[in-house]
Every structure is written in C-alpha cells, then in structure tokens.
Short mmCIF file of C-alpha atoms in Angstrom, two decimals:
data_model
loop_
_atom_site.label_atom_id
_atom_site.label_comp_id
_atom_site.label_asym_id
_atom_site.label_seq_id
_atom_site.Cartn_x
_atom_site.Cartn_y
_atom_site.Cartn_z
CA MET A 507 59.48 126.91 91.62
CA THR A 508 63.11 126.28 92.71
CA GLU A 509 63.41 123.57 95.54
CA ALA A 510 65.13 125.56 98.32
CA LYS A 511 68.61 123.70 99.19
CA PRO A 512 68.86 122.28 102.65
CA LYS A 513 71.32 124.69 104.77
CA THR A 514 74.20 123.39 107.29
CA SER A 515 74.33 124.58 109.79
CA PRO A 516 76.96 125.95 111.54
CA LYS A 517 76.89 123.51 114.80
CA ALA A 518 77.18 120.71 111.94
CA ILE A 519 80.44 122.72 110.20
CA LYS A 520 82.21 123.21 114.47
CA PHE A 521 81.32 119.47 114.85
CA LEU A 522 83.06 118.70 110.61
CA PHE A 523 86.01 120.63 111.84
CA GLY A 524 86.19 120.42 115.44
CA GLY A 525 87.18 116.50 114.71
CA LEU A 526 90.16 117.74 112.84
CA ALA A 527 91.23 120.45 115.43
CA GLY A 528 95.64 119.01 116.02
CA LEU A 529 95.60 116.88 113.18
CA SER A 530 99.08 118.77 111.78
CA ALA A 531 99.98 118.24 115.27
CA GLY A 532 99.10 114.70 115.70
CA LEU A 533 101.07 113.73 112.21
CA LEU A 534 104.21 115.53 113.33
CA ARG A 535 103.77 113.92 117.24
CA GLN A 536 103.76 110.40 115.17
CA ALA A 537 106.80 111.91 112.94
CA THR A 538 108.75 112.49 115.09
CA TYR A 539 107.91 110.50 118.43
CA THR A 540 106.43 106.91 116.41
CA THR A 541 109.37 106.60 114.78
CA THR A 542 112.01 107.61 116.62
CA ARG A 543 111.17 105.07 119.36
CA LEU A 544 110.28 102.39 116.69
CA GLY A 545 114.02 103.13 115.14
CA ILE A 546 116.46 102.52 118.54
CA TYR A 547 114.23 99.76 119.78
CA THR A 548 114.91 97.74 116.30
CA ILE A 549 118.62 98.40 116.82
CA LEU A 550 118.82 97.94 120.00
CA PHE A 551 116.77 94.57 119.95
CA GLU A 552 119.30 93.63 117.21
CA LYS A 553 122.48 94.65 118.89
CA MET A 554 121.14 92.66 121.86
CA THR A 555 120.34 89.38 120.29
CA GLY A 556 123.14 86.46 120.56
CA ALA A 557 125.05 86.14 117.53
CA ASP A 558 123.36 82.27 117.90
CA GLY A 559 119.64 84.41 117.12
CA ARG A 560 118.33 84.22 120.32
CA PRO A 561 116.32 87.37 121.33
CA PRO A 562 117.04 88.91 124.76
CA ASN A 563 114.93 88.20 127.67
CA PHE A 564 111.93 90.18 128.70
CA PHE A 565 113.61 92.50 131.32
CA LEU A 566 116.03 93.05 128.57
CA LYS A 567 113.49 94.26 126.12
CA ALA A 568 111.34 95.77 128.56
CA ALA A 569 114.61 98.11 129.16
CA ILE A 570 115.33 98.63 125.84
CA GLY A 571 111.62 99.53 125.68
CA MET A 572 112.10 102.06 128.27
CA THR A 573 114.91 103.55 126.46
CA ALA A 574 113.44 103.92 123.18
CA GLY A 575 110.43 105.56 124.43
CA ALA A 576 112.19 107.71 126.66
CA ILE A 577 114.37 109.35 123.73
CA GLY A 578 111.12 109.12 121.65
CA ALA A 579 108.93 110.59 124.09
CA PHE A 580 111.55 114.27 124.64
CA VAL A 581 111.81 114.58 120.40
CA GLY A 582 107.89 114.46 120.00
CA THR A 583 107.52 116.18 122.92
CA PRO A 584 106.29 120.46 121.68
CA ALA A 585 103.92 118.46 118.97
CA GLU A 586 102.79 116.81 121.74
CA VAL A 587 102.23 119.97 123.78
CA ALA A 588 100.59 121.77 120.65
CA LEU A 589 98.50 119.03 120.01
CA ILE A 590 96.86 118.74 123.56
CA ARG A 591 96.06 122.33 123.50
CA MET A 592 94.90 123.08 119.98
CA THR A 593 92.63 119.98 120.60
CA ALA A 594 91.02 121.82 124.07
CA ASP A 595 90.85 124.71 122.15
CA GLY A 596 87.67 123.74 121.57
CA ARG A 597 86.52 123.34 124.67
CA LEU A 598 88.00 126.47 126.07
CA PRO A 599 85.65 130.36 126.68
CA PRO A 600 85.88 132.11 123.57
CA ASP A 601 88.03 134.91 125.44
CA GLN A 602 90.48 132.04 126.76
CA ARG A 603 90.69 130.23 123.27
CA ARG A 604 94.66 130.34 121.49
CA GLY A 605 93.48 130.11 118.28
CA TYR A 606 96.03 127.89 117.17
CA LYS A 607 95.81 127.89 112.96
CA ASN A 608 98.29 124.56 112.67
CA VAL A 609 101.08 123.38 114.95
CA PHE A 610 104.31 125.29 113.06
CA ASN A 611 101.79 128.23 113.93
CA ALA A 612 101.81 126.55 117.54
CA LEU A 613 104.61 126.20 118.02
CA PHE A 614 106.04 129.34 117.15
CA ARG A 615 103.47 131.26 118.95
CA ILE A 616 104.35 129.27 122.33
CA THR A 617 107.95 129.99 121.83
CA ARG A 618 107.16 133.47 120.85
CA GLU A 619 104.92 134.42 123.90
CA GLU A 620 105.87 132.11 126.39
CA GLY A 621 109.17 131.09 125.54
CA VAL A 622 111.47 127.74 123.99
CA THR A 623 110.81 125.58 127.14
CA THR A 624 107.13 125.94 127.30
CA LEU A 625 107.68 123.32 124.35
CA TRP A 626 108.87 120.70 126.83
CA ARG A 627 105.51 121.30 129.87
CA GLY A 628 105.21 118.53 130.94
CA CYS A 629 108.13 116.68 129.09
CA ILE A 630 108.72 114.57 132.92
CA PRO A 631 105.51 112.55 132.32
CA THR A 632 105.27 112.43 128.74
CA MET A 633 108.59 110.46 129.15
CA ALA A 634 107.31 108.77 132.01
CA ARG A 635 104.45 107.21 129.83
CA ALA A 636 106.59 106.24 127.09
CA VAL A 637 108.69 104.11 129.75
CA VAL A 638 105.58 102.36 131.01
CA VAL A 639 103.67 102.09 127.40
CA ASN A 640 106.80 101.67 125.53
CA ALA A 641 107.74 98.35 127.76
CA ALA A 642 104.69 97.38 127.91
CA GLN A 643 103.73 97.57 124.58
CA LEU A 644 107.60 96.92 122.57
CA ALA A 645 108.49 93.73 125.10
CA SER A 646 104.82 92.47 125.36
CA TYR A 647 104.86 92.78 121.36
CA SER A 648 108.05 90.82 121.29
CA GLN A 649 107.92 88.32 124.18
CA SER A 650 104.07 87.12 122.70
CA LYS A 651 105.61 86.93 119.64
CA GLN A 652 108.19 84.77 120.64
CA ALA A 653 105.76 82.95 122.77
CA LEU A 654 103.07 82.59 119.67
CA LEU A 655 106.14 80.62 117.56
CA ASP A 656 107.62 78.90 120.26
CA SER A 657 103.60 77.62 120.67
CA GLY A 658 104.25 75.60 116.74
CA TYR A 659 100.56 76.94 116.44
CA PHE A 660 101.75 80.17 114.14
CA ARG A 661 104.94 81.28 111.68
CA ASP A 662 106.42 84.47 111.76
CA ASP A 663 103.63 85.89 109.15
CA ILE A 664 100.97 88.76 109.20
CA LEU A 665 98.05 86.39 111.68
CA CYS A 666 100.69 85.88 113.78
CA HIS A 667 101.98 89.71 114.02
CA PHE A 668 98.25 90.94 113.99
CA CYS A 669 97.75 88.20 117.53
CA ALA A 670 101.20 89.32 119.68
CA SER A 671 99.83 93.68 118.90
CA MET A 672 96.64 92.55 120.43
CA ILE A 673 98.09 91.11 123.15
CA SER A 674 100.43 93.76 123.32
CA GLY A 675 97.23 96.41 122.87
CA LEU A 676 95.51 95.56 125.92
CA VAL A 677 98.60 95.21 127.99
CA THR A 678 99.52 98.60 127.12
CA THR A 679 96.15 100.17 127.64
CA ALA A 680 96.25 98.34 130.98
CA ALA A 681 99.93 100.21 132.08
CA SER A 682 99.55 103.61 130.67
CA MET A 683 96.42 105.17 131.08
CA PRO A 684 97.29 106.14 134.62
CA VAL A 685 100.36 108.12 133.67
CA ASP A 686 97.82 109.01 130.40
CA ILE A 687 95.81 110.35 133.20
CA VAL A 688 98.41 112.44 134.68
CA LYS A 689 100.78 113.86 131.21
CA THR A 690 97.74 115.28 129.97
CA ARG A 691 96.72 117.00 132.72
CA ILE A 692 99.63 118.47 133.10
CA GLN A 693 100.35 120.05 129.50
CA ASN A 694 96.78 121.43 129.38
CA MET A 695 97.16 122.78 133.60
CA LYS A 696 96.44 126.62 133.38
CA MET A 697 98.29 128.80 136.44
CA ILE A 698 96.18 130.35 139.05
CA ASP A 699 97.71 133.05 140.86
CA GLY A 700 100.46 133.25 139.03
CA LYS A 701 101.11 128.65 140.09
CA PRO A 702 100.64 126.02 138.16
CA GLU A 703 97.48 124.38 139.09
CA TYR A 704 99.65 121.33 139.46
CA LYS A 705 103.01 120.40 141.93
CA ASN A 706 103.58 117.05 140.24
CA GLY A 707 102.35 114.20 138.82
CA LEU A 708 101.96 112.29 142.33
CA GLU A 709 99.46 115.58 142.88
CA VAL A 710 97.32 114.62 139.91
CA LEU A 711 96.93 111.00 140.19
CA VAL A 712 96.40 112.06 144.49
CA ARG A 713 93.68 114.79 143.11
CA VAL A 714 92.01 111.71 140.76
CA VAL A 715 92.13 108.68 143.33
CA GLY A 716 91.12 111.44 146.16
CA LYS A 717 87.84 112.66 144.34
CA GLU A 718 86.90 110.05 141.43
CA GLY A 719 88.19 106.90 143.20
CA PHE A 720 91.19 104.39 142.63
CA PHE A 721 89.23 103.08 139.40
CA SER A 722 88.66 106.49 137.66
CA LEU A 723 92.15 105.85 136.41
CA TRP A 724 90.92 103.24 134.12
CA LYS A 725 87.52 105.42 133.37
CA GLY A 726 87.30 104.40 129.56
CA PHE A 727 89.77 101.46 129.21
CA THR A 728 86.85 99.92 126.09
CA PRO A 729 87.63 102.61 124.31
CA TYR A 730 90.98 103.60 124.93
CA TYR A 731 91.77 100.09 123.67
CA ALA A 732 89.03 100.27 120.82
CA ARG A 733 91.68 102.71 119.87
CA LEU A 734 95.27 101.53 120.58
CA GLY A 735 94.29 98.40 119.76
CA PRO A 736 93.98 99.09 116.21
CA HIS A 737 96.93 101.01 116.36
CA THR A 738 99.08 98.87 117.96
CA VAL A 739 98.34 96.07 114.96
CA LEU A 740 99.03 98.82 112.40
CA THR A 741 102.35 100.07 113.77
CA PHE A 742 103.63 96.25 114.42
CA ILE A 743 102.50 94.74 110.92
CA PHE A 744 104.28 98.21 109.02
CA LEU A 745 107.54 97.66 110.92
CA GLU A 746 107.60 93.63 110.08
CA GLN A 747 106.69 94.35 107.02
CA MET A 748 108.98 97.29 106.63
CA ASN A 749 112.80 95.32 108.30
CA ARG A 750 111.81 92.31 106.36
CA LEU A 751 111.64 95.30 102.58
CA TYR A 752 115.18 96.36 104.72
CA LYS A 753 116.41 93.38 105.14
CA THR A 754 115.47 91.70 101.67
CA TYR A 755 116.12 94.66 99.42
CA VAL A 756 119.07 96.57 101.52
CA LEU A 757 121.49 94.18 103.82
CA ASP A 758 120.84 91.08 101.34
CA VAL A 759 122.06 93.34 98.39
#
C-alpha cells in the first residue's frame, strides 16, 4: 500500500511566491538608489571635513544628506515604481493585475504602454521622502557616532557603528513614515474618470489625517522600525568596512 504524498495547496504556493513578488525590482532599487546616495554622501562628507580632520556640523551633515538623498531618489524612482506595482499586483482584482514578469519587463511595459515619463511618476514625493530620510538617517548616524566617540566609552569599531546605526534607525523611522505614506499612495494611485486619485502629496496627508487621525501617520511604527533598524545597521557597518578597506588598500598604496 503506497503512502499518500501530501499535496501542496494552491494557497501555500501563492503565499510562497507572493512573498518573492518584486524581488528583482527591490534589488534594482537598492543597486541604484542606495549606492548613489551613500556614494555621494561619502564624497561630500569628506570634502566638507576640515583640514584638521574636524567633521562638518550637524546642519551641514543634514544638508549633505538631503542632497545625496534627492539625487539617489531621482536615479532610483523607476525601480521604485516597478517595485510598488509588482508588490501590489496580488492584491488587485484579477482583471486589474498587470502581471509583470520581472523588473525589466515592468520597466519595458510601463515605457511602451504609458510613456517613459511614467517611470518617474511620484518622483517629487519620492525625492521629498529621500530628503527627509537621508537628512535624518545619514546626519543622525554621523552625529551619533561622533557623540559616542567623544564620550570616551567607544572606539571607532563595529560596536560603535552598531549603536549609532540603531539610534539612526529610530530617528529615521519617526521622520520618514508620514512621507512614506504619501509616496506610496501617489505611486500606486489609480486614474478615476481620467483624473488622478490624488492631486498632490498634501491632499494625501489631509485625507489620511481626516479619515484615520493624526497618529495614523505613524501606524505600524514598531514593525517599520523592526525592518528599518537592521537595514540601517547592516548598511552602515558594510559602508564603514568598505571605506576602511578603500582607504587601506587604495588610498594608502
């Protein structure tokens, strides 16, 4: 008597592969947005550092972070649009799903079906979010790291980078959630009777606060921080190590 093999339900398969939706778009977004903003921030930070090694003040750090974030967001917006559409596709009715195969298929179809400018739909709120996020994240990390080193209890090592990153992640979460809501809703909005669902980011904020309350702008703070905190830690630890290796094996050669 043969033993019956357990069957994998369609729901389980859908759940498994649904979690991978937008993976290629997410990777492309990181490869464009993150590398651009971190590269520009590092270059500008070094140029603004005094001849005596004194780092720029907090406000200058924030300005550098804003500049790096805005440029990085502009470069990464096409991948961002594809990512949001691909991850939202499974929640749409079957007749409204776009069915993109991967990020390159999404970018090609968006360009062909809706025009190349659609790739930068929501670019302004995306750049606004990046300005806020990077001013908070990059400036708070540099400032936290400097404060920890000045305390005398830390050295410039991974422990210091970890603690500064966790502080930075907390500040960034609080600052970025409202603009993240605006960006996501605009990029995923529908056309109603030939008109866009929202006119601008301010209208999104007014509707959300009016219908759901002011503190709804920070709804899901804990899971958001649980995602952003480790991401921030890994980002800055790898960045610090790569900078150290670059200075050791390239600049000092």
